[in-house]
CSV table of C-alpha atoms in Angstrom, one decimal:
chain,number,residue,atom,x,y,z
A,17,HIS,CA,36.5,8.1,18.0
A,18,ASP,CA,35.5,4.5,18.2
A,19,ALA,CA,32.5,4.1,15.8
A,20,ASN,CA,31.1,1.4,18.1
A,21,ASN,CA,31.3,3.6,21.2
A,22,ILE,CA,31.1,7.3,20.3
A,23,VAL,CA,31.0,8.5,23.9
A,24,GLU,CA,34.3,6.9,24.7
A,25,ASP,CA,37.3,9.3,24.9
A,26,PRO,CA,38.7,10.0,21.5
A,27,ILE,CA,42.3,9.4,20.3
A,28,THR,CA,44.0,12.8,20.0
A,29,VAL,CA,46.5,13.4,17.2
A,30,GLU,CA,48.8,16.4,17.6
A,31,CYS,CA,49.2,18.4,14.4
A,32,GLN,CA,51.5,21.4,13.6
A,33,ALA,CA,48.8,23.6,11.9
A,34,GLY,CA,45.1,23.8,11.2
A,35,LEU,CA,43.7,20.9,9.2
A,36,PHE,CA,41.6,21.2,6.1
A,37,ASP,CA,41.2,17.5,5.4
A,38,LEU,CA,42.2,14.0,6.6
A,39,SER,CA,42.0,10.5,5.2
A,40,LEU,CA,42.1,7.1,6.9
A,41,SER,CA,43.6,4.1,5.1
A,42,SER,CA,41.2,1.2,4.5
A,43,ASP,CA,42.7,-0.9,7.3
A,44,ALA,CA,42.9,2.1,9.6
A,45,SER,CA,46.6,1.7,10.1
A,46,PHE,CA,47.5,5.1,8.6
A,47,LEU,CA,46.1,8.6,8.9
A,48,ALA,CA,47.0,11.3,6.4
A,49,THR,CA,46.4,15.0,7.0
A,50,ALA,CA,46.3,18.2,4.8
A,51,ASP,CA,46.9,21.5,6.5
A,52,GLU,CA,46.7,25.2,6.0
A,53,ARG,CA,50.5,25.5,5.5
A,54,GLY,CA,50.4,23.1,2.6
A,55,THR,CA,51.9,20.1,4.5
A,56,ILE,CA,50.8,16.6,3.9
A,57,SER,CA,51.6,14.4,7.0
A,58,LEU,CA,51.4,10.7,7.6
A,59,PHE,CA,50.6,9.2,11.0
A,60,LYS,CA,50.9,5.5,11.9
A,61,LYS,CA,48.7,3.7,14.4
A,62,GLY,CA,50.4,2.1,17.3
A,63,THR,CA,49.5,0.8,20.8
A,64,GLN,CA,49.1,4.4,22.1
A,65,GLY,CA,47.1,5.7,19.1
A,66,PHE,CA,48.5,7.6,16.0
A,67,GLY,CA,52.0,8.9,16.0
A,68,GLN,CA,53.5,11.1,13.2
A,69,GLU,CA,55.7,9.1,10.9
A,70,THR,CA,56.7,11.7,8.4
A,71,ASP,CA,55.8,14.8,6.4
A,72,LEU,CA,55.2,13.4,2.9
A,73,THR,CA,55.3,16.6,0.9
A,74,ARG,CA,54.6,20.3,1.1
A,75,PHE,CA,52.8,22.6,-1.3
A,76,ARG,CA,53.5,26.3,-1.5
A,77,LEU,CA,49.9,27.2,-0.6
A,78,ALA,CA,47.2,25.5,1.5
A,79,ALA,CA,46.4,21.9,1.0
A,80,ARG,CA,42.6,21.4,0.9
A,81,SER,CA,41.9,17.8,0.1
A,82,ILE,CA,43.5,14.3,0.6
A,83,GLU,CA,42.4,10.7,0.0
A,84,PHE,CA,43.9,7.2,0.0
A,85,SER,CA,43.1,5.1,-3.0
A,86,PRO,CA,40.9,2.1,-2.3
A,87,SER,CA,43.9,-0.2,-2.4
A,88,ASP,CA,45.9,2.2,-0.2
A,89,ARG,CA,48.6,2.1,-2.9
A,90,PHE,CA,48.3,5.9,-3.5
A,91,LEU,CA,47.5,9.0,-1.7
A,92,ALA,CA,46.1,11.9,-3.7
A,93,ALA,CA,46.6,15.5,-2.3
A,94,ALA,CA,45.6,18.8,-3.7
A,95,GLY,CA,44.9,22.4,-2.8
A,96,ASP,CA,45.4,26.1,-3.7
A,97,ASP,CA,48.6,25.4,-5.8
A,98,GLY,CA,46.4,23.9,-8.6
A,99,VAL,CA,48.4,20.6,-8.5
A,100,ILE,CA,47.1,17.2,-7.6
A,101,ARG,CA,50.1,15.3,-6.1
A,102,ILE,CA,50.0,11.5,-6.2
A,103,ILE,CA,52.1,9.9,-3.5
A,104,ASN,CA,53.2,6.2,-3.6
A,105,VAL,CA,52.4,5.0,-0.1
A,106,ALA,CA,54.8,2.1,-0.2
A,107,ASP,CA,58.0,4.2,-0.4
A,108,ARG,CA,56.5,7.6,0.5
A,109,SER,CA,57.7,9.0,-2.9
A,110,VAL,CA,55.9,11.4,-5.2
A,111,ALA,CA,54.6,9.3,-8.1
A,112,LYS,CA,53.2,12.1,-10.2
A,113,ASP,CA,52.1,15.7,-10.2
A,114,VAL,CA,48.9,16.3,-12.1
A,115,THR,CA,48.4,20.0,-13.1
A,116,ALA,CA,44.9,21.4,-12.7
A,117,LYS,CA,44.1,24.7,-14.4
A,118,VAL,CA,43.1,26.3,-11.1
A,119,ALA,CA,43.0,25.6,-7.3
A,120,VAL,CA,41.5,22.3,-6.3
A,121,LYS,CA,38.7,22.0,-3.7
A,122,SER,CA,38.5,18.2,-3.5
A,123,VAL,CA,39.7,14.9,-4.9
A,124,CYS,CA,38.0,11.5,-4.8
A,125,TYR,CA,39.0,8.0,-6.1
A,126,ASP,CA,36.3,5.7,-7.4
A,127,PRO,CA,36.0,2.3,-5.5
A,128,THR,CA,37.5,0.3,-8.4
A,129,GLU,CA,40.5,2.7,-8.5
A,130,ALA,CA,40.0,3.2,-12.2
A,131,TYR,CA,39.3,7.0,-12.0
A,132,MET,CA,39.9,9.9,-9.8
A,133,GLY,CA,37.6,13.0,-9.7
A,134,ALA,CA,38.6,16.5,-8.8
A,135,PHE,CA,36.4,19.5,-8.1
A,136,LEU,CA,38.0,22.9,-8.9
A,137,VAL,CA,37.3,26.4,-7.8
A,138,ASP,CA,36.0,27.4,-11.2
A,139,GLY,CA,33.0,25.1,-10.5
A,140,SER,CA,34.1,22.3,-12.8
A,141,LEU,CA,34.5,18.5,-12.3
A,142,ASN,CA,37.5,16.9,-13.9
A,143,ILE,CA,38.0,13.1,-14.3
A,144,TYR,CA,41.4,11.4,-14.5
A,145,ASP,CA,42.2,7.8,-15.7
A,146,VAL,CA,44.4,6.2,-13.0
A,147,ASP,CA,45.6,3.3,-15.2
A,148,GLN,CA,46.6,5.8,-17.9
A,149,GLU,CA,48.9,7.7,-15.5
A,150,TYR,CA,46.2,10.1,-14.5
A,151,GLN,CA,45.4,11.2,-18.0
A,152,HIS,CA,42.6,13.8,-18.1
A,153,VAL,CA,39.6,12.2,-19.8
A,154,PHE,CA,36.5,14.3,-18.9
A,155,GLU,CA,35.5,17.8,-17.8
A,156,LEU,CA,32.0,19.1,-16.8
A,157,LYS,CA,32.0,22.8,-16.5
A,158,ASP,CA,29.8,25.3,-14.6
A,159,LEU,CA,28.5,22.8,-12.0
A,160,ALA,CA,28.7,25.6,-9.5
A,161,PRO,CA,29.6,29.3,-9.5
A,162,LYS,CA,33.3,30.3,-9.4
A,163,MET,CA,34.5,30.5,-5.9
A,164,SER,CA,37.6,31.5,-3.9
A,165,PRO,CA,39.9,28.7,-2.6
A,166,ASP,CA,38.7,29.4,1.0
A,167,SER,CA,35.0,29.3,0.1
A,168,PRO,CA,32.8,27.2,2.4
A,169,VAL,CA,31.6,25.3,-0.7
A,170,LEU,CA,33.9,22.3,-0.5
A,171,GLY,CA,33.0,20.3,-3.6
A,172,LYS,CA,33.0,17.0,-1.9
A,173,MET,CA,31.7,14.3,-4.2
A,174,SER,CA,30.9,10.6,-3.7
A,175,TRP,CA,31.1,7.5,-5.9
A,176,PHE,CA,28.5,4.7,-5.7
A,177,PRO,CA,29.8,2.2,-3.2
A,178,GLY,CA,31.3,-1.1,-4.6
A,179,SER,CA,30.9,-0.7,-8.3
A,180,GLY,CA,31.5,3.0,-8.6
A,181,LYS,CA,29.0,3.1,-11.5
A,182,HIS,CA,27.7,6.5,-10.5
A,183,LEU,CA,29.3,9.7,-9.3
A,184,ALA,CA,27.2,12.1,-7.2
A,185,VAL,CA,28.6,15.6,-7.5
A,186,PRO,CA,27.6,18.8,-5.7
A,187,ALA,CA,26.2,21.4,-8.0
A,188,ASN,CA,24.4,24.8,-7.9
A,189,SER,CA,21.3,24.1,-5.7
A,190,LYS,CA,21.2,20.4,-6.6
A,191,VAL,CA,23.1,17.1,-6.7
A,192,THR,CA,24.1,15.9,-10.2
A,193,VAL,CA,24.6,12.1,-10.7
A,194,LEU,CA,26.8,11.0,-13.6
A,195,ASN,CA,27.0,7.6,-15.2
A,196,ARG,CA,30.6,6.4,-15.2
A,197,ASP,CA,30.3,4.6,-18.5
A,198,SER,CA,29.3,7.7,-20.5
A,199,TRP,CA,30.0,10.6,-18.0
A,200,GLU,CA,26.5,11.8,-18.9
A,201,GLU,CA,24.0,12.9,-16.3
A,202,ASP,CA,21.7,10.1,-15.3
A,203,TYR,CA,19.5,12.2,-13.0
A,204,SER,CA,19.6,15.0,-10.5
A,205,LEU,CA,18.3,15.5,-7.0
A,206,GLN,CA,16.8,19.0,-6.6
A,207,GLY,CA,14.1,21.2,-5.1
A,208,GLN,CA,15.5,21.3,-1.5
A,209,HIS,CA,18.7,23.4,-1.8
A,210,LYS,CA,18.7,27.1,-2.3
A,211,HIS,CA,22.5,27.5,-2.3
A,212,PRO,CA,25.4,25.6,-4.0
A,213,VAL,CA,25.7,22.2,-2.5
A,214,SER,CA,29.0,21.6,-0.6
A,215,VAL,CA,29.1,18.0,0.5
A,216,VAL,CA,27.6,14.8,-1.0
A,217,THR,CA,27.9,11.2,0.2
A,218,TYR,CA,26.3,7.9,-0.6
A,219,SER,CA,25.1,5.6,2.2
A,220,PRO,CA,27.1,2.3,2.5
A,221,ASN,CA,24.5,0.4,0.4
A,222,GLY,CA,24.0,3.2,-2.2
A,223,LYS,CA,20.3,3.4,-1.4
A,224,TYR,CA,20.5,7.0,0.0
A,225,ILE,CA,22.4,10.2,-0.6
A,226,VAL,CA,23.0,12.9,1.9
A,227,SER,CA,23.8,16.4,0.6
A,228,ALA,CA,24.5,19.7,2.5
A,229,ASP,CA,24.7,23.3,1.6
A,230,GLU,CA,25.4,26.3,3.8
A,231,SER,CA,22.0,26.1,5.6
A,232,VAL,CA,20.3,22.7,5.1
A,233,LEU,CA,21.1,19.0,5.1
A,234,VAL,CA,19.0,16.6,3.0
A,235,VAL,CA,18.7,12.9,3.0
A,236,TRP,CA,17.5,11.5,-0.4
A,237,ASP,CA,16.0,8.2,-1.5
A,238,VAL,CA,18.0,7.4,-4.6
A,239,LEU,CA,15.3,5.2,-6.2
A,240,LYS,CA,12.5,7.6,-5.7
A,241,ARG,CA,14.7,10.7,-6.4
A,242,ALA,CA,12.9,12.3,-3.4
A,243,PRO,CA,13.9,13.6,0.0
A,244,VAL,CA,13.4,11.4,3.0
A,245,GLN,CA,14.0,14.2,5.5
A,246,THR,CA,15.8,17.5,5.9
A,247,HIS,CA,17.7,19.1,8.8
A,248,LEU,CA,18.7,22.6,9.6
A,249,PRO,CA,22.2,22.3,11.2
A,250,ARG,CA,23.5,24.8,13.7
A,251,ALA,CA,26.3,25.7,11.3
A,252,THR,CA,27.5,24.9,7.8
A,253,ILE,CA,28.3,21.2,7.5
A,254,SER,CA,32.0,20.5,6.5
A,255,GLY,CA,32.0,16.7,6.6
A,256,ILE,CA,29.6,13.8,6.6
A,257,SER,CA,30.3,10.1,7.3
A,258,TRP,CA,27.8,7.2,7.4
A,259,SER,CA,28.2,4.5,10.0
A,260,PRO,CA,29.1,1.3,8.1
A,261,VAL,CA,27.2,-0.9,10.7
A,262,THR,CA,24.3,1.1,12.0
A,263,ASN,CA,21.6,3.6,10.9
A,264,ALA,CA,23.6,6.6,12.0
A,265,LEU,CA,25.4,9.6,10.5
A,266,ALA,CA,28.4,11.5,11.9
A,267,MET,CA,28.8,15.2,10.9
A,268,MET,CA,31.3,18.0,11.5
A,269,ASP,CA,30.5,21.7,11.1
A,270,THR,CA,32.6,24.7,10.3
A,271,ASP,CA,32.5,25.7,14.0
A,272,GLY,CA,34.4,22.5,14.8
A,273,PHE,CA,31.6,20.6,16.4
A,274,LEU,CA,31.2,16.8,15.8
A,275,PHE,CA,27.8,15.3,16.3
A,276,MET,CA,25.9,12.1,15.6
A,277,CYS,CA,22.5,11.7,14.1
A,278,SER,CA,20.9,8.3,14.9
A,279,SER,CA,17.9,6.8,13.1
A,280,VAL,CA,18.7,8.7,10.0
A,281,ILE,CA,16.4,6.5,7.9
A,282,PRO,CA,12.9,5.8,9.3
A,283,THR,CA,12.5,2.2,10.6
A,284,ASN,CA,9.8,1.4,7.9
A,285,MET,CA,12.3,2.0,5.1
A,286,VAL,CA,15.3,-0.1,4.0
A,287,ALA,CA,18.3,0.5,6.3
A,288,PRO,CA,21.3,2.3,4.9
A,289,VAL,CA,23.5,-0.7,5.7
A,290,ALA,CA,21.3,-3.4,4.1
A,291,ASN,CA,22.8,-5.9,1.6
A,292,LEU,CA,23.7,-3.9,-1.5
A,293,SER,CA,23.2,-7.0,-3.8
A,294,LEU,CA,19.5,-7.0,-2.9
A,295,ILE,CA,18.9,-3.4,-4.1
A,296,HIS,CA,18.7,-2.5,-7.8
A,297,ILE,CA,19.6,1.1,-8.4
């Protein structure tokens, strides 16, 4: 979809199997997909939309998560195999396989490309140092109950935009926010969720966080550590994306519906796309 004209007919990309995740490069020239057969595919944008360029790699089991690094140098992919595969985008080669102890629900690079986070099915968060060839540097256990690989709890986390100084992680009935300098908990957002949180994402300026579990979506004011508003979606939310230019939120649910929420933040509050340098968090 064109973010500036959501009602315009979308570009359709033909895939060979059901998708569990996708990632768009920073310049929107490449689209990568992870599917139920374990295939990681790369599509290149042309005059007629995205056309498949190649299958980059294949896991034995389902691929659940995929993400371009901020520089677009690397593509991290992971899933039920318990392996995080780092692909060199320039030559399409496998740069490294990082072994996780169990199946991986999600992976996420920090904005400075110094670290990568991975959320595992045992409910743990694991941090890897990118510059040290993805050496494992931190683990936080028991954030959420143990789950099966196909659990609707997706473990999607979010780094603070720009600096990456905080990492917001879904936890059991709350959002845990870690300080990147110490990996200790700075604060948590709680009191609104009754189930394990599945998806967390910062607004473009870091002023707000949206979190979703199987039955409720909550918009939080980060400074006040308080909810701005809550929504009861028609089905479990599987993906959230803030508009980079307007006060709007795009959401996808597990039934396959895409919908937009406009005026997410009340007009008497700081907009989610305001100048980040003017906000001290």
